[in-house]
PDB file of C-alpha atoms in Angstrom:
ATOM      1  CA  MET A   1      24.636 -23.649  15.968  1.00  0.00           C
ATOM      2  CA  GLU A   2      22.375 -22.023  14.274  1.00  0.00           C
ATOM      3  CA  THR A   3      18.782 -21.519  15.845  1.00  0.00           C
ATOM      4  CA  ARG A   4      16.457 -19.644  13.269  1.00  0.00           C
ATOM      5  CA  LEU A   5      13.603 -22.235  12.267  1.00  0.00           C
ATOM      6  CA  PRO A   6      13.158 -23.170   8.957  1.00  0.00           C
ATOM      7  CA  HIS A   7       9.679 -20.918   9.672  1.00  0.00           C
ATOM      8  CA  GLN A   8      11.585 -17.902  10.146  1.00  0.00           C
ATOM      9  CA  TYR A   9      13.500 -18.522   6.671  1.00  0.00           C
ATOM     10  CA  ALA A  10      10.253 -18.982   5.327  1.00  0.00           C
ATOM     11  CA  LEU A  11       8.794 -15.590   5.847  1.00  0.00           C
ATOM     12  CA  LEU A  12      11.958 -13.967   5.044  1.00  0.00           C
ATOM     13  CA  LEU A  13      11.477 -14.843   1.734  1.00  0.00           C
ATOM     14  CA  ILE A  14       8.111 -13.779   2.169  1.00  0.00           C
ATOM     15  CA  LEU A  15       8.684 -10.936   3.178  1.00  0.00           C
ATOM     16  CA  THR A  16      11.834  -9.795   0.751  1.00  0.00           C
ATOM     17  CA  PRO A  17       9.824  -9.643  -2.194  1.00  0.00           C
ATOM     18  CA  GLY A  18       6.975  -7.500  -0.907  1.00  0.00           C
ATOM     19  CA  LEU A  19       8.997  -5.018   0.798  1.00  0.00           C
ATOM     20  CA  HIS A  20      10.861  -4.923  -2.851  1.00  0.00           C
ATOM     21  CA  ALA A  21       7.679  -4.746  -4.128  1.00  0.00           C
ATOM     22  CA  SER A  22       6.208  -1.999  -1.942  1.00  0.00           C
ATOM     23  CA  LEU A  23       9.816   0.059  -2.790  1.00  0.00           C
ATOM     24  CA  LEU A  24       8.672  -0.320  -6.525  1.00  0.00           C
ATOM     25  CA  ALA A  25       5.591   0.613  -5.936  1.00  0.00           C
ATOM     26  CA  ALA A  26       6.365   4.056  -3.839  1.00  0.00           C
ATOM     27  CA  ALA A  27       9.077   4.876  -6.555  1.00  0.00           C
ATOM     28  CA  GLY A  28       7.076   4.332  -9.443  1.00  0.00           C
ATOM     29  CA  ILE A  29       4.534   6.598  -7.853  1.00  0.00           C
ATOM     30  CA  LEU A  30       6.878   9.446  -6.985  1.00  0.00           C
ATOM     31  CA  TYR A  31       8.481   8.635 -10.279  1.00  0.00           C
ATOM     32  CA  THR A  32       4.891   9.507 -12.420  1.00  0.00           C
ATOM     33  CA  ARG A  33       4.173  12.509  -9.851  1.00  0.00           C
ATOM     34  CA  TRP A  34       7.592  14.361 -10.702  1.00  0.00           C
ATOM     35  CA  LEU A  35       6.792  13.393 -14.781  1.00  0.00           C
ATOM     36  CA  LYS A  36       3.711  15.641 -15.231  1.00  0.00           C
ATOM     37  CA  PHE A  37       5.392  18.447 -12.606  1.00  0.00           C
ATOM     38  CA  VAL A  38       8.174  18.448 -14.984  1.00  0.00           C
ATOM     39  CA  TRP A  39       6.218  17.968 -18.535  1.00  0.00           C
ATOM     40  CA  LYS A  40       3.305  20.092 -17.113  1.00  0.00           C
ATOM     41  CA  ILE A  41       6.655  23.000 -16.643  1.00  0.00           C
ATOM     42  CA  ALA A  42       7.336  22.063 -20.138  1.00  0.00           C
ATOM     43  CA  LEU A  43       3.793  22.568 -21.931  1.00  0.00           C
ATOM     44  CA  ILE A  44       3.949  26.114 -19.576  1.00  0.00           C
ATOM     45  CA  ARG A  45       7.434  27.156 -21.102  1.00  0.00           C
ATOM     46  CA  VAL A  46       5.986  25.806 -24.804  1.00  0.00           C
ATOM     47  CA  ALA A  47       2.693  27.923 -23.997  1.00  0.00           C
ATOM     48  CA  ILE A  48       4.533  31.283 -23.071  1.00  0.00           C
ATOM     49  CA  CYS A  49       7.417  30.542 -25.590  1.00  0.00           C
ATOM     50  CA  PRO A  50       7.562  27.777 -27.825  1.00  0.00           C
ATOM     51  CA  ASP A  51      11.981  28.585 -28.584  1.00  0.00           C
ATOM     52  CA  CYS A  52      12.244  28.670 -25.135  1.00  0.00           C
ATOM     53  CA  LEU A  53      12.096  24.428 -24.749  1.00  0.00           C
ATOM     54  CA  PHE A  54      15.758  23.994 -26.885  1.00  0.00           C
ATOM     55  CA  LEU A  55      17.383  26.153 -24.594  1.00  0.00           C
TER      56      LEU A  55
END
């Protein structure tokens, strides 16, 4: 027999999208930081040697 109550299902439904959203937010923050880091390296490489970017 099922022991879970309807409010527990509701709580799961509420918490799951929140968890997904926070994971997406964390992933987005990490991705943008990584992107800024890579972009900075690319700019430095171009500043030092414009042809080096294509190597």
